[in-house]
mmCIF file of C-alpha atoms and ligand atoms in Angstrom:
data_model
loop_
_atom_site.group_PDB
_atom_site.id
_atom_site.type_symbol
_atom_site.label_atom_id
_atom_site.label_comp_id
_atom_site.label_asym_id
_atom_site.label_seq_id
_atom_site.Cartn_x
_atom_site.Cartn_y
_atom_site.Cartn_z
ATOM 1 C CA MET A 1 -88.743 -117.071 116.781
ATOM 2 C CA ALA A 2 -92.396 -116.051 116.433
ATOM 3 C CA ARG A 3 -92.876 -112.412 117.306
ATOM 4 C CA PRO A 4 -96.199 -111.169 118.713
ATOM 5 C CA TYR A 5 -98.504 -109.150 116.492
ATOM 6 C CA LEU A 6 -99.121 -105.621 117.803
ATOM 7 C CA PHE A 7 -101.660 -102.942 116.985
ATOM 8 C CA GLY A 8 -102.425 -99.674 118.701
ATOM 9 C CA THR A 9 -103.191 -96.002 118.554
ATOM 10 C CA ASN A 10 -101.965 -92.755 120.056
ATOM 11 C CA PHE A 11 -104.615 -90.130 120.791
ATOM 12 C CA LYS A 12 -102.017 -87.320 120.801
ATOM 13 C CA MET A 13 -103.466 -84.141 122.427
ATOM 14 C CA ASN A 14 -107.053 -85.245 122.008
ATOM 15 C CA GLN A 15 -109.768 -86.553 124.317
ATOM 16 C CA THR A 16 -110.943 -85.821 127.838
ATOM 17 C CA PRO A 17 -110.520 -88.435 130.587
ATOM 18 C CA ALA A 18 -114.175 -89.440 130.202
ATOM 19 C CA GLU A 19 -113.796 -89.857 126.424
ATOM 20 C CA SER A 20 -110.642 -91.966 126.752
ATOM 21 C CA ALA A 21 -112.201 -94.175 129.419
ATOM 22 C CA ALA A 22 -115.341 -94.696 127.307
ATOM 23 C CA PHE A 23 -113.207 -95.573 124.251
ATOM 24 C CA TYR A 24 -111.138 -98.053 126.243
ATOM 25 C CA GLN A 25 -114.162 -99.672 127.857
ATOM 26 C CA GLN A 26 -116.014 -100.024 124.551
ATOM 27 C CA LEU A 27 -112.940 -101.365 122.799
ATOM 28 C CA VAL A 28 -112.256 -104.019 125.430
ATOM 29 C CA ALA A 29 -115.905 -105.060 125.368
ATOM 30 C CA SER A 30 -116.113 -105.386 121.570
ATOM 31 C CA VAL A 31 -112.751 -106.475 120.152
ATOM 32 C CA GLN A 32 -111.741 -110.102 119.602
ATOM 33 C CA ILE A 33 -108.040 -110.506 120.327
ATOM 34 C CA PRO A 34 -106.359 -113.453 118.592
ATOM 35 C CA PRO A 35 -103.601 -115.393 120.372
ATOM 36 C CA ASP A 36 -100.110 -113.865 120.330
ATOM 37 C CA THR A 37 -101.596 -110.452 119.651
ATOM 38 C CA HIS A 38 -101.374 -107.324 121.784
ATOM 39 C CA LEU A 39 -103.480 -104.208 121.390
ATOM 40 C CA PHE A 40 -102.685 -100.862 122.980
ATOM 41 C CA VAL A 41 -104.162 -97.419 123.419
ATOM 42 C CA ILE A 42 -102.064 -94.358 124.281
ATOM 43 C CA PRO A 43 -104.231 -91.549 125.694
ATOM 44 C CA PRO A 44 -102.961 -88.210 127.041
ATOM 45 C CA PHE A 45 -101.488 -88.182 130.567
ATOM 46 C CA THR A 46 -104.627 -86.584 131.976
ATOM 47 C CA SER A 47 -106.691 -89.603 130.878
ATOM 48 C CA LEU A 48 -104.475 -92.293 132.400
ATOM 49 C CA SER A 49 -106.151 -92.337 135.786
ATOM 50 C CA ALA A 50 -109.653 -92.565 134.272
ATOM 51 C CA VAL A 51 -108.519 -95.367 131.946
ATOM 52 C CA LYS A 52 -106.919 -97.167 134.902
ATOM 53 C CA ASP A 53 -110.292 -97.087 136.671
ATOM 54 C CA VAL A 54 -111.977 -98.966 133.829
ATOM 55 C CA ALA A 55 -109.012 -101.179 132.886
ATOM 56 C CA GLY A 56 -108.801 -102.909 136.269
ATOM 57 C CA GLN A 57 -105.716 -104.665 137.559
ATOM 58 C CA PRO A 58 -102.936 -105.693 135.164
ATOM 59 C CA PRO A 59 -102.463 -107.732 133.066
ATOM 60 C CA HIS A 60 -104.684 -105.568 130.892
ATOM 61 C CA ARG A 61 -106.532 -107.043 127.923
ATOM 62 C CA VAL A 62 -105.591 -103.919 126.001
ATOM 63 C CA TRP A 63 -102.325 -102.308 127.079
ATOM 64 C CA VAL A 64 -102.479 -98.747 128.320
ATOM 65 C CA GLY A 65 -99.679 -96.481 127.118
ATOM 66 C CA ALA A 66 -98.272 -93.048 127.945
ATOM 67 C CA GLN A 67 -97.034 -90.548 125.371
ATOM 68 C CA ASN A 68 -93.750 -89.636 127.067
ATOM 69 C CA VAL A 69 -91.650 -90.089 130.205
ATOM 70 C CA HIS A 70 -88.779 -88.196 131.814
ATOM 71 C CA TRP A 71 -85.440 -89.914 132.400
ATOM 72 C CA ALA A 72 -85.039 -88.844 136.033
ATOM 73 C CA PRO A 73 -86.829 -90.725 138.812
ATOM 74 C CA ASP A 74 -87.882 -87.429 140.462
ATOM 75 C CA GLY A 75 -86.660 -83.873 140.903
ATOM 76 C CA ALA A 76 -86.897 -80.304 139.677
ATOM 77 C CA TYR A 77 -88.383 -80.946 136.216
ATOM 78 C CA THR A 78 -91.576 -78.914 136.155
ATOM 79 C CA GLY A 79 -94.196 -80.323 133.838
ATOM 80 C CA GLU A 80 -92.532 -83.714 133.487
ATOM 81 C CA ILE A 81 -93.694 -87.221 134.449
ATOM 82 C CA SER A 82 -91.437 -90.008 135.776
ATOM 83 C CA ALA A 83 -91.506 -93.713 135.015
ATOM 84 C CA GLY A 84 -92.454 -94.398 138.649
ATOM 85 C CA MET A 85 -95.505 -92.148 138.276
ATOM 86 C CA LEU A 86 -96.593 -94.155 135.234
ATOM 87 C CA ILE A 87 -96.037 -97.470 137.003
ATOM 88 C CA ALA A 88 -98.207 -96.176 139.878
ATOM 89 C CA LEU A 89 -101.029 -95.789 137.315
ATOM 90 C CA ASP A 90 -100.476 -99.364 136.029
ATOM 91 C CA VAL A 91 -99.298 -98.055 132.655
ATOM 92 C CA ASP A 92 -98.003 -100.893 130.464
ATOM 93 C CA LEU A 93 -96.080 -99.069 127.777
ATOM 94 C CA VAL A 94 -94.513 -95.726 126.949
ATOM 95 C CA LEU A 95 -94.208 -94.189 123.487
ATOM 96 C CA LEU A 96 -90.874 -92.468 122.949
ATOM 97 C CA GLY A 97 -89.506 -90.567 119.986
ATOM 98 C CA HIS A 98 -92.725 -89.747 118.168
ATOM 99 C CA ALA A 99 -91.958 -87.383 115.272
ATOM 100 C CA GLU A 100 -93.996 -84.619 116.915
ATOM 101 C CA ARG A 101 -91.899 -84.838 120.089
ATOM 102 C CA ARG A 102 -88.709 -84.761 118.032
ATOM 103 C CA ARG A 103 -89.929 -81.858 115.907
ATOM 104 C CA TYR A 104 -91.839 -79.543 118.244
ATOM 105 C CA PHE A 105 -90.131 -80.379 121.547
ATOM 106 C CA HIS A 106 -86.642 -80.869 120.135
ATOM 107 C CA GLU A 107 -86.101 -84.294 121.663
ATOM 108 C CA THR A 108 -82.736 -85.603 120.550
ATOM 109 C CA ASP A 109 -81.632 -89.199 120.112
ATOM 110 C CA VAL A 110 -79.504 -88.827 123.250
ATOM 111 C CA ASP A 111 -82.485 -87.553 125.281
ATOM 112 C CA LEU A 112 -84.483 -90.481 123.983
ATOM 113 C CA ASN A 113 -81.792 -92.951 124.954
ATOM 114 C CA ARG A 114 -81.917 -91.680 128.539
ATOM 115 C CA LYS A 115 -85.692 -92.022 128.512
ATOM 116 C CA VAL A 116 -85.558 -95.520 127.022
ATOM 117 C CA LEU A 117 -83.133 -96.695 129.703
ATOM 118 C CA ALA A 118 -85.193 -95.122 132.511
ATOM 119 C CA ALA A 119 -88.431 -96.645 131.230
ATOM 120 C CA LEU A 120 -86.958 -100.124 130.762
ATOM 121 C CA GLY A 121 -85.313 -100.003 134.173
ATOM 122 C CA ALA A 122 -88.671 -99.174 135.764
ATOM 123 C CA GLY A 123 -90.280 -102.160 134.017
ATOM 124 C CA LEU A 124 -92.224 -100.325 131.305
ATOM 125 C CA ARG A 125 -92.502 -101.553 127.742
ATOM 126 C CA VAL A 126 -91.108 -99.041 125.257
ATOM 127 C CA LEU A 127 -92.465 -98.245 121.805
ATOM 128 C CA LEU A 128 -89.605 -96.339 120.183
ATOM 129 C CA ALA A 129 -90.688 -94.393 117.096
ATOM 130 C CA VAL A 130 -88.148 -93.771 114.355
ATOM 131 C CA GLY A 131 -88.541 -92.244 110.911
ATOM 132 C CA GLU A 132 -86.948 -89.978 108.350
ATOM 133 C CA THR A 133 -88.212 -86.596 107.143
ATOM 134 C CA ALA A 134 -89.182 -85.927 103.519
ATOM 135 C CA GLU A 135 -85.977 -83.933 103.112
ATOM 136 C CA GLU A 136 -83.769 -86.755 104.405
ATOM 137 C CA ARG A 137 -85.585 -89.130 102.086
ATOM 138 C CA SER A 138 -85.055 -86.800 99.114
ATOM 139 C CA PHE A 139 -81.297 -86.907 99.759
ATOM 140 C CA GLY A 140 -81.383 -90.699 99.925
ATOM 141 C CA VAL A 141 -80.424 -90.885 103.613
ATOM 142 C CA GLY A 142 -83.697 -92.171 105.078
ATOM 143 C CA GLY A 143 -82.174 -95.494 106.090
ATOM 144 C CA GLU A 144 -79.162 -93.793 107.717
ATOM 145 C CA THR A 145 -81.443 -91.519 109.752
ATOM 146 C CA VAL A 146 -83.525 -94.406 110.995
ATOM 147 C CA LEU A 147 -80.462 -96.473 111.885
ATOM 148 C CA ARG A 148 -78.925 -93.535 113.772
ATOM 149 C CA GLN A 149 -82.147 -93.073 115.748
ATOM 150 C CA LEU A 150 -82.192 -96.795 116.513
ATOM 151 C CA ARG A 151 -78.521 -97.120 117.454
ATOM 152 C CA ILE A 152 -78.522 -94.098 119.773
ATOM 153 C CA GLY A 153 -82.027 -94.691 121.122
ATOM 154 C CA LEU A 154 -81.207 -98.274 122.119
ATOM 155 C CA HIS A 155 -77.594 -97.671 123.144
ATOM 156 C CA ASP A 156 -76.650 -99.602 126.305
ATOM 157 C CA VAL A 157 -79.959 -101.496 126.400
ATOM 158 C CA GLN A 158 -79.281 -104.899 127.927
ATOM 159 C CA THR A 159 -80.474 -108.070 126.214
ATOM 160 C CA GLU A 160 -82.506 -108.929 129.317
ATOM 161 C CA HIS A 161 -84.758 -105.922 128.505
ATOM 162 C CA LEU A 162 -85.277 -106.868 124.872
ATOM 163 C CA GLY A 163 -88.723 -108.331 125.528
ATOM 164 C CA GLN A 164 -89.889 -104.847 126.603
ATOM 165 C CA ILE A 165 -88.966 -103.170 123.303
ATOM 166 C CA GLN A 166 -90.933 -102.583 120.127
ATOM 167 C CA ILE A 167 -90.014 -100.250 117.288
ATOM 168 C CA ALA A 168 -92.482 -98.147 115.281
ATOM 169 C CA TYR A 169 -91.218 -97.126 111.863
ATOM 170 C CA GLU A 170 -93.079 -93.931 111.044
ATOM 171 C CA PRO A 171 -91.774 -91.958 108.072
ATOM 172 C CA VAL A 172 -92.378 -88.326 109.021
ATOM 173 C CA TRP A 173 -93.625 -87.556 105.508
ATOM 174 C CA SER A 174 -96.434 -90.073 105.796
ATOM 175 C CA ILE A 175 -97.926 -89.348 109.233
ATOM 176 C CA GLY A 176 -100.790 -87.065 110.178
ATOM 177 C CA ALA A 177 -103.258 -85.012 108.178
ATOM 178 C CA GLY A 178 -100.675 -83.617 105.721
ATOM 179 C CA GLY A 179 -98.982 -86.981 105.233
ATOM 180 C CA THR A 180 -98.564 -88.841 101.956
ATOM 181 C CA PRO A 181 -99.446 -92.528 102.304
ATOM 182 C CA ALA A 182 -96.365 -94.704 101.890
ATOM 183 C CA SER A 183 -96.356 -97.915 99.893
ATOM 184 C CA PRO A 184 -94.983 -101.264 101.074
ATOM 185 C CA GLU A 185 -92.135 -100.691 98.583
ATOM 186 C CA ASP A 186 -91.170 -97.612 100.625
ATOM 187 C CA VAL A 187 -91.591 -99.290 103.986
ATOM 188 C CA VAL A 188 -90.285 -102.838 103.657
ATOM 189 C CA PRO A 189 -86.631 -101.982 102.828
ATOM 190 C CA ILE A 190 -86.427 -99.685 105.858
ATOM 191 C CA ALA A 191 -88.082 -102.317 108.070
ATOM 192 C CA LYS A 192 -85.380 -104.739 106.916
ATOM 193 C CA GLN A 193 -82.701 -102.196 107.825
ATOM 194 C CA ILE A 194 -84.283 -101.810 111.269
ATOM 195 C CA ARG A 195 -84.237 -105.601 111.651
ATOM 196 C CA SER A 196 -80.513 -105.678 110.722
ATOM 197 C CA GLY A 197 -79.874 -102.772 113.093
ATOM 198 C CA CYS A 198 -81.520 -104.722 115.923
ATOM 199 C CA GLU A 199 -79.382 -107.754 115.109
ATOM 200 C CA GLU A 200 -76.257 -105.585 115.127
ATOM 201 C CA LEU A 201 -77.230 -104.143 118.528
ATOM 202 C CA PHE A 202 -78.334 -107.460 120.019
ATOM 203 C CA PRO A 203 -76.378 -110.204 118.240
ATOM 204 C CA GLY A 204 -78.428 -113.383 118.059
ATOM 205 C CA TYR A 205 -81.592 -111.637 119.291
ATOM 206 C CA GLY A 206 -82.463 -109.045 116.621
ATOM 207 C CA ALA A 207 -85.230 -111.261 115.282
ATOM 208 C CA GLU A 208 -87.079 -110.946 118.586
ATOM 209 C CA VAL A 209 -87.898 -107.229 118.323
ATOM 210 C CA PRO A 210 -91.359 -106.430 116.917
ATOM 211 C CA ILE A 211 -91.374 -103.735 114.202
ATOM 212 C CA LEU A 212 -94.615 -101.826 113.627
ATOM 213 C CA TYR A 213 -95.429 -99.553 110.725
ATOM 214 C CA GLY A 214 -97.283 -96.251 111.130
ATOM 215 C CA GLY A 215 -98.288 -93.460 108.762
ATOM 216 C CA SER A 216 -101.661 -92.850 107.053
ATOM 217 C CA VAL A 217 -102.759 -96.441 107.683
ATOM 218 C CA ASP A 218 -106.462 -97.226 107.361
ATOM 219 C CA PRO A 219 -108.536 -100.343 106.647
ATOM 220 C CA SER A 220 -107.892 -100.034 102.889
ATOM 221 C CA ASN A 221 -104.094 -100.325 103.114
ATOM 222 C CA ALA A 222 -103.414 -101.938 106.520
ATOM 223 C CA GLY A 223 -103.044 -105.465 105.140
ATOM 224 C CA THR A 224 -100.617 -104.403 102.415
ATOM 225 C CA PHE A 225 -97.971 -103.626 105.060
ATOM 226 C CA THR A 226 -98.559 -106.474 107.476
ATOM 227 C CA ALA A 227 -98.291 -109.076 104.730
ATOM 228 C CA PHE A 228 -94.516 -108.643 104.967
ATOM 229 C CA GLN A 229 -92.391 -110.714 107.278
ATOM 230 C CA ASP A 230 -90.530 -107.873 108.971
ATOM 231 C CA ILE A 231 -93.673 -105.896 109.824
ATOM 232 C CA ASP A 232 -95.231 -107.196 113.004
ATOM 233 C CA GLY A 233 -98.059 -104.781 113.433
ATOM 234 C CA LEU A 234 -99.369 -101.260 112.987
ATOM 235 C CA PHE A 235 -99.279 -98.009 114.903
ATOM 236 C CA VAL A 236 -102.212 -95.944 113.727
ATOM 237 C CA GLY A 237 -103.390 -92.394 114.336
ATOM 238 C CA ARG A 238 -106.510 -90.893 112.786
ATOM 239 C CA ALA A 239 -108.084 -94.075 111.399
ATOM 240 C CA ALA A 240 -108.165 -95.676 114.863
ATOM 241 C CA TRP A 241 -109.638 -92.770 116.822
ATOM 242 C CA THR A 242 -113.082 -94.326 116.863
ATOM 243 C CA VAL A 243 -113.642 -97.796 118.268
ATOM 244 C CA GLU A 244 -115.133 -98.901 114.936
ATOM 245 C CA GLY A 245 -112.127 -97.515 113.055
ATOM 246 C CA PHE A 246 -109.688 -99.114 115.496
ATOM 247 C CA ILE A 247 -111.291 -102.531 115.103
ATOM 248 C CA ALA A 248 -111.678 -102.284 111.301
ATOM 249 C CA THR A 249 -108.036 -101.231 110.842
ATOM 250 C CA PHE A 250 -106.803 -103.858 113.290
ATOM 251 C CA GLN A 251 -108.775 -106.594 111.531
ATOM 252 C CA ALA A 252 -107.596 -105.549 108.053
ATOM 253 C CA GLY A 253 -103.968 -105.536 109.232
ATOM 254 C CA TYR A 254 -104.325 -108.822 111.054
ATOM 255 C CA GLN A 255 -105.825 -110.424 107.951
ATOM 256 C CA GLY A 256 -102.799 -109.294 105.937
ATOM 257 C CA HIS A 257 -100.528 -110.678 108.630
ATOM 258 C CA VAL A 258 -102.067 -114.154 108.632
ATOM 259 C CA THR A 259 -102.452 -114.463 104.876
ATOM 260 C CA GLY A 260 -99.160 -112.834 103.851
ATOM 261 C CA ASP A 261 -95.639 -114.035 104.470
ATOM 262 C CA GLY A 262 -95.584 -112.231 107.839
HETATM 263 C C1 PEP B 1 -98.876 -90.826 113.793
HETATM 264 O O1 PEP B 1 -99.000 -89.601 113.857
HETATM 265 O O2 PEP B 1 -98.057 -91.441 114.506
HETATM 266 C C2 PEP B 1 -99.712 -91.567 112.854
HETATM 267 C C3 PEP B 1 -99.443 -92.821 112.589
HETATM 268 O O3 PEP B 1 -100.752 -90.851 112.348
HETATM 269 P P1 PEP B 1 -101.734 -91.216 111.148
HETATM 270 O O4 PEP B 1 -102.073 -92.678 111.231
HETATM 271 O O5 PEP B 1 -102.913 -90.342 111.410
HETATM 272 O O6 PEP B 1 -101.015 -90.880 109.895
#
């Protein structure tokens, strides 16, 4: 089946509400979105209300994402945000399992599974990030790490929720300012393992799950990843933090997608 093409960015702990709203508004006004393509922007929680004000009623032309969600619907979890709270702000998607959440906030695969199930049950799309560290890669267990994250993260997900799931493969060694850019030779074999993992989890439906690549992507290399069949889009940090950079990186990746075998 034809999977949609996806492209988006995560602002991490950057931007005021006014800055996020201005970015979103300018992006929506200037970007051309081809058919079967979805764009998304994931600002900090504090920006979601301001972005909602400029995004209007769903369906949104550019999906609005949140950077985390708690698994409980409510309760004594100071500092946390529930799926219902995100739905009340018309959020379309939640990012779960980013390497920074795993590393600095000690989120485990089991925690993430609870969050995935809560988010899907509430009707949110989930972008589940998976990726191995440099150390795991050096021991030759990158693929095992990613498959473990996938199998636990998506444990007990029902096939009926499959349309809400997308996976971001983000090798930890390639993301952020200290990251080393990966090559398609690094990325494609792991993307294929993720595809097989999805098929193992959802027999007969694994081909439906979009797989995005993220890590030091910019306009110069975006198309080299998306040319491959198992890579259905890009999840970009720094290069997409200006509207011009977002659009240039999106267009370069999309070009690779339409001209490659993907
Ligand atoms: C990230 O941190 O998820 C990421 C993809 O960052 P960058 O594109 O800046 O490497």
